[in-house]
Amino acid sequence: MSLRLATFNIENLMSRFDFSGFRNQLKQDRVLRLFDVRSEAEYQRLEEARTIAHTDDTRQMSALAIADCDADILCLQEADNMAALQAFEYGYLFRMAGNGYRQKYLVEGNDSRGIDVAVLMREETRDGQKIECLEVKSHAALTYEDLDLFNDELALTNRPRDRIFKRDCLEVDVRIGGRPLTLYVVHLKSMGPAREGLDGRQATMAVRIAEVKAVRHIIERRFGRGHTADKVFAICGDMNDYQEKVKVLGDRRNGYEFLPHEETTSALDVLSHDGFVENPNLRRPVLDRWTLFHSRGPEDRHLCQLDYIWLSPELARRNAARLPEIIRAGQPYRTIFPAGQEVERHPRTGWDRPKASDHCPVVMTLDI
């Protein structure tokens, strides 16, 4: 009995306009900066037109990326609300790919922009096994104080009663053909701007470490500490951190060089250091594990894995010979692929946009 499980940061699946760029240039789209916009009303009309035109191409590509996954269960990050999710599922996934998701679950979380995690499920797997959703539980209300996680590093930007998850951790119990599976769907704290001599990743590391500790606590509380190895669960989502990256050197004229680099510290060490869960992407070659291309100019470019399906030891054991797939056809042309990894992009993909997302979906066929 097999299940196709996928995770994808669809990026800003919004059902509303953001006009804050008129007063805050940091939030203003770059194309509008080219024009002399003289009033807020004019800015709003232009932003509405720009957003609508850009969104249609983007969501067509997002739908194509999801269709390439062909997943029975899809874990999404950055969905605005259920209305936006339903409109996308019907207008793009179902209309374009001909096979949508009848079961959809989303709980409003803690993100200040209103972007949430969600789970979409088909009614049956590809081989005809019934998919039943038994329970969806949000852990958005957990605080640092609740789990005794507050420390001096967190005190720089947080308070003890602040909520741990900057979005949420959804705990989803399903039954596939009568067999149980538990999913933990997350979207951890983004890497923010540099602060006090630290780069954006290090400046936000303490928050992500607390989030990952909370995820582990939730799982150990559910199954019993020291008794999780033989349970069937997976952690899915955008972790906004990595344990290794591939530095990209060179240029288009002279060619590129790809240098693997292991990080000394990562929030993800909380999950992996004692084999609590396994990252099956490590079964792929070191240059072929990435799900995102990061670039802040020629001096700061790398490929890294931000998107994960972590498997419990038992689930990893049952699927020891299987490799996860990484869907990269929705990547913009500015993404620098190592030799031999190039793919045919979706129609109308641009240099930087439109694109399916900066993130690549990760999908795995699992024997449960």
Tab-separated table of C-alpha atoms in Angstrom:
chain	number	residue	atom	x	y	z
A	1	MET	CA	0.000	0.000	0.000
A	2	SER	CA	1.596	3.284	-1.097
A	3	LEU	CA	0.915	6.970	-0.557
A	4	ARG	CA	2.187	9.978	-2.504
A	5	LEU	CA	3.015	12.680	0.078
A	6	ALA	CA	4.181	16.170	-0.927
A	7	THR	CA	5.057	19.516	0.615
A	8	PHE	CA	5.188	22.877	-1.174
A	9	ASN	CA	5.603	26.510	-0.155
A	10	ILE	CA	3.287	27.974	-2.770
A	11	GLU	CA	4.285	31.533	-1.777
A	12	ASN	CA	1.716	34.217	-1.099
A	13	LEU	CA	-1.498	32.524	-2.177
A	14	MET	CA	-3.351	35.721	-1.296
A	15	SER	CA	-6.972	36.789	-1.717
A	16	ARG	CA	-6.385	40.474	-0.891
A	17	PHE	CA	-4.351	43.426	-2.068
A	18	ASP	CA	-1.500	45.018	-0.128
A	19	PHE	CA	-1.389	48.783	-0.632
A	20	SER	CA	1.211	49.477	2.078
A	21	GLY	CA	3.858	50.004	-0.599
A	22	PHE	CA	2.533	53.500	-1.284
A	23	ARG	CA	3.863	54.685	2.089
A	24	ASN	CA	6.606	52.092	2.613
A	25	GLN	CA	8.871	51.761	-0.391
A	26	LEU	CA	10.376	48.551	1.006
A	27	LYS	CA	6.992	46.915	0.377
A	28	GLN	CA	6.492	48.447	-3.054
A	29	ASP	CA	6.771	46.235	-6.092
A	30	ARG	CA	9.824	47.081	-8.173
A	31	VAL	CA	7.871	47.686	-11.378
A	32	LEU	CA	5.843	50.491	-9.780
A	33	ARG	CA	9.030	52.246	-8.736
A	34	LEU	CA	9.695	52.879	-12.428
A	35	PHE	CA	6.635	55.125	-12.682
A	36	ASP	CA	5.757	58.490	-11.210
A	37	VAL	CA	2.669	57.607	-9.184
A	38	ARG	CA	1.249	60.833	-7.776
A	39	SER	CA	-1.654	59.747	-5.574
A	40	GLU	CA	-2.602	56.861	-3.331
A	41	ALA	CA	-5.755	56.215	-5.360
A	42	GLU	CA	-3.698	55.904	-8.530
A	43	TYR	CA	-1.254	53.627	-6.745
A	44	GLN	CA	-4.064	51.362	-5.616
A	45	ARG	CA	-5.487	51.041	-9.135
A	46	LEU	CA	-2.054	50.195	-10.555
A	47	GLU	CA	-1.280	47.729	-7.777
A	48	GLU	CA	-4.598	45.954	-8.295
A	49	ALA	CA	-3.960	45.606	-12.044
A	50	ARG	CA	-0.358	44.470	-11.508
A	51	THR	CA	-1.298	41.929	-8.869
A	52	ILE	CA	-4.140	40.385	-10.870
A	53	ALA	CA	-2.103	40.086	-14.074
A	54	HIS	CA	0.913	38.666	-12.271
A	55	THR	CA	-1.121	36.267	-10.143
A	56	ASP	CA	-2.792	34.418	-13.014
A	57	ASP	CA	0.513	33.385	-14.587
A	58	THR	CA	1.992	32.544	-11.195
A	59	ARG	CA	-0.922	30.352	-10.131
A	60	GLN	CA	-0.983	28.509	-13.437
A	61	MET	CA	2.633	27.557	-12.790
A	62	SER	CA	1.946	26.687	-9.154
A	63	ALA	CA	-0.836	24.372	-10.342
A	64	LEU	CA	1.463	22.739	-12.885
A	65	ALA	CA	4.095	22.146	-10.187
A	66	ILE	CA	1.477	20.547	-7.946
A	67	ALA	CA	0.163	18.471	-10.846
A	68	ASP	CA	3.715	17.198	-11.419
A	69	CYS	CA	3.754	16.015	-7.802
A	70	ASP	CA	0.645	13.887	-8.364
A	71	ALA	CA	0.337	13.674	-4.575
A	72	ASP	CA	-2.438	11.985	-2.644
A	73	ILE	CA	-1.793	14.326	0.307
A	74	LEU	CA	-0.333	17.799	-0.220
A	75	CYS	CA	0.994	19.966	2.614
A	76	LEU	CA	0.997	23.658	1.669
A	77	GLN	CA	2.611	26.712	3.184
A	78	GLU	CA	1.614	30.372	2.650
A	79	ALA	CA	-2.098	29.996	1.966
A	80	ASP	CA	-4.072	33.126	2.884
A	81	ASN	CA	-7.321	31.492	3.990
A	82	MET	CA	-9.773	28.764	3.085
A	83	ALA	CA	-11.538	30.932	0.502
A	84	ALA	CA	-8.269	31.533	-1.357
A	85	LEU	CA	-7.391	27.846	-1.118
A	86	GLN	CA	-10.776	26.767	-2.492
A	87	ALA	CA	-10.606	29.292	-5.341
A	88	PHE	CA	-7.126	28.086	-6.303
A	89	GLU	CA	-8.050	24.415	-6.039
A	90	TYR	CA	-11.123	24.784	-8.238
A	91	GLY	CA	-9.971	27.455	-10.690
A	92	TYR	CA	-6.458	26.179	-11.256
A	93	LEU	CA	-5.778	22.675	-9.929
A	94	PHE	CA	-9.112	21.137	-10.900
A	95	ARG	CA	-9.705	23.150	-14.089
A	96	MET	CA	-6.125	22.807	-15.389
A	97	ALA	CA	-5.015	19.414	-14.132
A	98	GLY	CA	-8.428	17.747	-14.015
A	99	ASN	CA	-7.819	16.253	-10.604
A	100	GLY	CA	-8.231	18.395	-7.529
A	101	TYR	CA	-8.503	17.782	-3.787
A	102	ARG	CA	-11.911	17.334	-2.190
A	103	GLN	CA	-10.596	17.413	1.376
A	104	LYS	CA	-9.013	20.707	2.466
A	105	TYR	CA	-7.956	21.752	5.962
A	106	LEU	CA	-6.609	25.115	7.103
A	107	VAL	CA	-6.498	26.708	10.552
A	108	GLU	CA	-5.726	30.401	10.972
A	109	GLY	CA	-2.314	30.685	12.623
A	110	ASN	CA	-0.036	33.379	14.010
A	111	ASP	CA	1.560	34.949	10.936
A	112	SER	CA	1.242	38.737	10.881
A	113	ARG	CA	0.555	38.648	7.118
A	114	GLY	CA	-2.114	35.983	7.533
A	115	ILE	CA	-0.350	33.217	5.592
A	116	ASP	CA	-1.130	29.769	6.954
A	117	VAL	CA	-0.263	26.117	6.535
A	118	ALA	CA	-2.835	23.807	4.993
A	119	VAL	CA	-3.380	20.181	4.025
A	120	LEU	CA	-5.141	18.956	0.884
A	121	MET	CA	-6.177	15.331	0.495
A	122	ARG	CA	-7.773	13.226	-2.162
A	123	GLU	CA	-10.549	10.837	-1.242
A	124	GLU	CA	-8.500	7.839	-2.355
A	125	THR	CA	-4.873	7.089	-3.119
A	126	ARG	CA	-3.850	6.315	-6.677
A	127	ASP	CA	-4.199	2.598	-5.936
A	128	GLY	CA	-7.722	3.013	-4.551
A	129	GLN	CA	-7.138	3.102	-0.785
A	130	LYS	CA	-9.537	5.349	1.135
A	131	ILE	CA	-7.988	8.474	2.719
A	132	GLU	CA	-9.748	9.465	5.945
A	133	CYS	CA	-8.904	12.580	7.933
A	134	LEU	CA	-9.556	11.751	11.586
A	135	GLU	CA	-8.448	14.934	13.330
A	136	VAL	CA	-6.700	18.248	12.642
A	137	LYS	CA	-5.201	19.963	15.672
A	138	SER	CA	-3.558	23.390	15.765
A	139	HIS	CA	-0.710	24.133	18.178
A	140	ALA	CA	-0.581	27.838	17.364
A	141	ALA	CA	-1.469	28.856	20.934
A	142	LEU	CA	1.591	27.267	22.581
A	143	THR	CA	3.881	29.808	24.296
A	144	TYR	CA	7.533	29.717	25.302
A	145	GLU	CA	6.395	29.685	28.919
A	146	ASP	CA	4.142	26.671	28.319
A	147	LEU	CA	7.103	24.512	27.293
A	148	ASP	CA	9.792	26.253	29.388
A	149	LEU	CA	11.715	27.247	26.253
A	150	PHE	CA	12.374	30.919	26.971
A	151	ASN	CA	16.047	31.936	27.156
A	152	ASP	CA	18.354	34.946	26.900
A	153	GLU	CA	18.621	34.707	23.097
A	154	LEU	CA	14.861	34.749	22.663
A	155	ALA	CA	14.587	37.638	25.113
A	156	LEU	CA	16.225	39.925	22.536
A	157	THR	CA	13.084	39.850	20.375
A	158	ASN	CA	10.414	37.946	22.328
A	159	ARG	CA	8.605	37.715	25.647
A	160	PRO	CA	7.886	34.580	27.722
A	161	ARG	CA	4.170	34.562	26.866
A	162	ASP	CA	4.749	35.015	23.137
A	163	ARG	CA	3.580	32.168	20.938
A	164	ILE	CA	6.293	29.741	19.851
A	165	PHE	CA	5.150	29.107	16.300
A	166	LYS	CA	5.286	32.150	14.077
A	167	ARG	CA	2.752	30.347	11.852
A	168	ASP	CA	1.580	27.014	13.272
A	169	CYS	CA	2.216	23.338	13.692
A	170	LEU	CA	-0.778	21.382	12.414
A	171	GLU	CA	-1.074	17.845	13.769
A	172	VAL	CA	-3.083	15.797	11.272
A	173	ASP	CA	-4.202	12.238	11.928
A	174	VAL	CA	-5.177	10.294	8.833
A	175	ARG	CA	-6.010	6.720	7.988
A	176	ILE	CA	-4.965	5.284	4.634
A	177	GLY	CA	-6.798	2.102	3.745
A	178	GLY	CA	-7.351	1.608	7.464
A	179	ARG	CA	-3.696	2.225	8.430
A	180	PRO	CA	-2.745	5.209	10.632
A	181	LEU	CA	-0.370	8.027	9.706
A	182	THR	CA	0.258	11.279	11.567
A	183	LEU	CA	1.521	14.405	9.824
A	184	TYR	CA	3.033	17.510	11.402
A	185	VAL	CA	2.816	20.436	8.986
A	186	VAL	CA	4.994	23.451	9.734
A	187	HIS	CA	6.373	26.683	8.345
A	188	LEU	CA	9.165	27.909	10.600
A	189	LYS	CA	10.372	31.451	11.214
A	190	SER	CA	11.788	33.166	8.120
A	191	MET	CA	15.375	34.308	7.932
A	192	GLY	CA	15.060	38.021	8.632
A	193	PRO	CA	17.401	40.952	8.060
A	194	ALA	CA	20.861	41.091	9.602
A	195	ARG	CA	20.948	42.283	13.215
A	196	GLU	CA	23.738	43.153	15.669
A	197	GLY	CA	26.479	41.747	13.484
A	198	LEU	CA	24.602	38.534	12.678
A	199	ASP	CA	23.322	37.570	9.241
A	200	GLY	CA	19.601	36.986	8.773
A	201	ARG	CA	19.855	33.241	9.381
A	202	GLN	CA	21.805	33.524	12.623
A	203	ALA	CA	19.740	36.479	13.867
A	204	THR	CA	16.568	34.355	13.761
A	205	MET	CA	18.106	31.005	14.705
A	206	ALA	CA	16.925	31.041	18.336
A	207	VAL	CA	13.286	31.345	17.239
A	208	ARG	CA	13.554	28.392	14.850
A	209	ILE	CA	15.356	26.267	17.441
A	210	ALA	CA	12.469	26.875	19.853
A	211	GLU	CA	9.945	25.993	17.122
A	212	VAL	CA	11.726	22.728	16.310
A	213	LYS	CA	12.000	21.847	20.003
A	214	ALA	CA	8.267	22.460	20.277
A	215	VAL	CA	7.537	20.168	17.311
A	216	ARG	CA	9.618	17.438	18.903
A	217	HIS	CA	7.899	17.989	22.257
A	218	ILE	CA	4.463	17.659	20.621
A	219	ILE	CA	5.458	14.362	18.976
A	220	GLU	CA	7.051	12.951	22.143
A	221	ARG	CA	4.041	13.973	24.195
A	222	ARG	CA	1.801	12.210	21.682
A	223	PHE	CA	3.695	8.925	21.408
A	224	GLY	CA	5.819	8.933	24.566
A	225	ARG	CA	9.386	10.127	24.957
A	226	GLY	CA	11.740	7.340	23.916
A	227	HIS	CA	8.888	5.505	22.187
A	228	THR	CA	8.672	7.325	18.851
A	229	ALA	CA	11.043	5.184	16.776
A	230	ASP	CA	8.429	2.570	15.869
A	231	LYS	CA	5.622	5.047	15.174
A	232	VAL	CA	4.482	6.120	11.710
A	233	PHE	CA	4.671	9.900	11.302
A	234	ALA	CA	6.222	12.565	9.105
A	235	ILE	CA	7.106	16.243	9.569
A	236	CYS	CA	6.424	18.260	6.413
A	237	GLY	CA	7.001	21.869	5.492
A	238	ASP	CA	9.270	24.841	4.961
A	239	MET	CA	11.828	24.762	7.774
A	240	ASN	CA	13.554	27.984	6.678
A	241	ASP	CA	16.888	26.447	7.667
A	242	TYR	CA	19.426	23.990	6.341
A	243	GLN	CA	22.295	21.823	7.531
A	244	GLU	CA	24.260	22.138	4.315
A	245	LYS	CA	24.318	24.315	1.236
A	246	VAL	CA	26.012	24.449	-2.157
A	247	LYS	CA	27.876	27.682	-2.762
A	248	VAL	CA	27.610	28.945	-6.350
A	249	LEU	CA	30.701	30.687	-7.709
A	250	GLY	CA	31.481	32.064	-11.176
A	251	ASP	CA	29.316	33.739	-13.805
A	252	ARG	CA	27.361	33.070	-16.999
A	253	ARG	CA	30.282	33.909	-19.262
A	254	ASN	CA	32.975	31.815	-17.598
A	255	GLY	CA	30.839	29.088	-16.082
A	256	TYR	CA	29.879	28.152	-12.551
A	257	GLU	CA	31.470	26.173	-9.759
A	258	PHE	CA	29.428	24.405	-7.066
A	259	LEU	CA	31.018	23.900	-3.649
A	260	PRO	CA	29.198	21.844	-0.960
A	261	HIS	CA	29.434	23.342	2.512
A	262	GLU	CA	28.238	21.895	5.839
A	263	GLU	CA	26.880	24.274	8.462
A	264	THR	CA	28.305	24.092	11.977
A	265	THR	CA	24.909	24.756	13.553
A	266	SER	CA	21.305	24.486	12.404
A	267	ALA	CA	17.939	24.482	14.110
A	268	LEU	CA	17.347	21.183	12.336
A	269	ASP	CA	20.015	19.490	14.454
A	270	VAL	CA	17.299	19.191	17.135
A	271	LEU	CA	15.526	16.681	14.891
A	272	SER	CA	18.438	14.781	13.391
A	273	HIS	CA	21.272	14.585	15.916
A	274	ASP	CA	20.019	11.423	17.647
A	275	GLY	CA	18.061	9.918	14.761
A	276	PHE	CA	14.702	11.186	16.000
A	277	VAL	CA	13.661	11.546	12.347
A	278	GLU	CA	15.411	11.032	9.009
A	279	ASN	CA	15.784	13.415	6.075
A	280	PRO	CA	15.445	11.105	3.048
A	281	ASN	CA	16.791	13.844	0.763
A	282	LEU	CA	20.240	12.867	2.058
A	283	ARG	CA	19.884	9.732	-0.074
A	284	ARG	CA	20.233	11.964	-3.134
A	285	PRO	CA	23.651	13.201	-4.388
A	286	VAL	CA	24.976	16.173	-2.441
A	287	LEU	CA	24.555	18.594	-5.377
A	288	ASP	CA	21.006	17.402	-6.011
A	289	ARG	CA	19.269	17.932	-2.650
A	290	TRP	CA	18.377	21.603	-2.979
A	291	THR	CA	14.875	23.026	-3.060
A	292	LEU	CA	15.685	26.762	-3.247
A	293	PHE	CA	18.190	29.078	-4.930
A	294	HIS	CA	19.258	32.002	-2.754
A	295	SER	CA	20.928	35.046	-4.266
A	296	ARG	CA	21.816	38.456	-2.889
A	297	GLY	CA	24.282	39.189	-5.674
A	298	PRO	CA	27.341	37.369	-7.062
A	299	GLU	CA	29.060	37.290	-3.658
A	300	ASP	CA	26.188	35.543	-1.893
A	301	ARG	CA	24.610	32.736	-3.901
A	302	HIS	CA	23.829	29.219	-2.846
A	303	LEU	CA	21.473	26.287	-3.311
A	304	CYS	CA	19.963	24.770	-0.177
A	305	GLN	CA	17.176	22.563	1.099
A	306	LEU	CA	14.474	24.512	2.944
A	307	ASP	CA	11.585	22.128	2.188
A	308	TYR	CA	11.408	18.777	3.977
A	309	ILE	CA	9.567	15.539	4.448
A	310	TRP	CA	11.134	14.156	7.634
A	311	LEU	CA	10.315	10.495	8.228
A	312	SER	CA	10.025	8.710	11.560
A	313	PRO	CA	12.610	5.899	11.917
A	314	GLU	CA	9.937	3.271	11.283
A	315	LEU	CA	8.623	5.040	8.182
A	316	ALA	CA	12.191	5.542	6.941
A	317	ARG	CA	12.941	1.846	7.505
A	318	ARG	CA	9.903	0.773	5.494
A	319	ASN	CA	11.027	3.047	2.644
A	320	ALA	CA	14.787	2.623	2.827
A	321	ALA	CA	15.155	2.096	-0.921
A	322	ARG	CA	12.975	5.028	-1.986
A	323	LEU	CA	14.128	8.492	-3.011
A	324	PRO	CA	12.129	11.705	-2.682
A	325	GLU	CA	11.475	13.661	-5.855
A	326	ILE	CA	12.136	17.396	-6.193
A	327	ILE	CA	9.931	19.208	-8.724
A	328	ARG	CA	12.001	22.024	-10.273
A	329	ALA	CA	10.145	22.867	-13.498
A	330	GLY	CA	8.554	25.911	-11.849
A	331	GLN	CA	11.866	27.552	-11.016
A	332	PRO	CA	12.620	30.902	-12.698
A	333	TYR	CA	15.444	30.995	-15.231
A	334	ARG	CA	17.691	32.940	-12.848
A	335	THR	CA	18.063	29.776	-10.746
A	336	ILE	CA	21.497	28.309	-11.447
A	337	PHE	CA	21.274	24.545	-11.913
A	338	PRO	CA	24.310	22.257	-11.525
A	339	ALA	CA	25.233	20.477	-14.743
A	340	GLY	CA	22.879	17.647	-15.662
A	341	GLN	CA	19.989	18.907	-13.553
A	342	GLU	CA	18.399	21.273	-16.068
A	343	VAL	CA	14.681	20.733	-16.639
A	344	GLU	CA	12.116	21.983	-19.123
A	345	ARG	CA	10.401	24.932	-17.460
A	346	HIS	CA	6.664	25.473	-17.419
A	347	PRO	CA	5.358	27.681	-20.269
A	348	ARG	CA	5.743	31.458	-19.760
A	349	THR	CA	8.280	31.076	-16.949
A	350	GLY	CA	10.340	34.256	-16.671
A	351	TRP	CA	13.870	35.144	-15.668
A	352	ASP	CA	12.743	36.067	-12.156
A	353	ARG	CA	8.956	35.900	-12.541
A	354	PRO	CA	6.438	34.594	-13.246
A	355	LYS	CA	7.345	31.340	-11.534
A	356	ALA	CA	5.604	28.588	-9.586
A	357	SER	CA	7.494	29.601	-6.437
A	358	ASP	CA	11.062	30.130	-5.313
A	359	HIS	CA	10.567	26.812	-3.497
A	360	CYS	CA	10.471	23.407	-5.163
A	361	PRO	CA	7.830	20.881	-4.141
A	362	VAL	CA	9.188	17.729	-2.519
A	363	VAL	CA	7.208	14.529	-3.008
A	364	MET	CA	7.773	10.945	-1.916
A	365	THR	CA	5.991	7.688	-2.576
A	366	LEU	CA	5.762	5.939	0.773
A	367	ASP	CA	4.929	2.391	1.759
A	368	ILE	CA	2.821	2.806	4.881
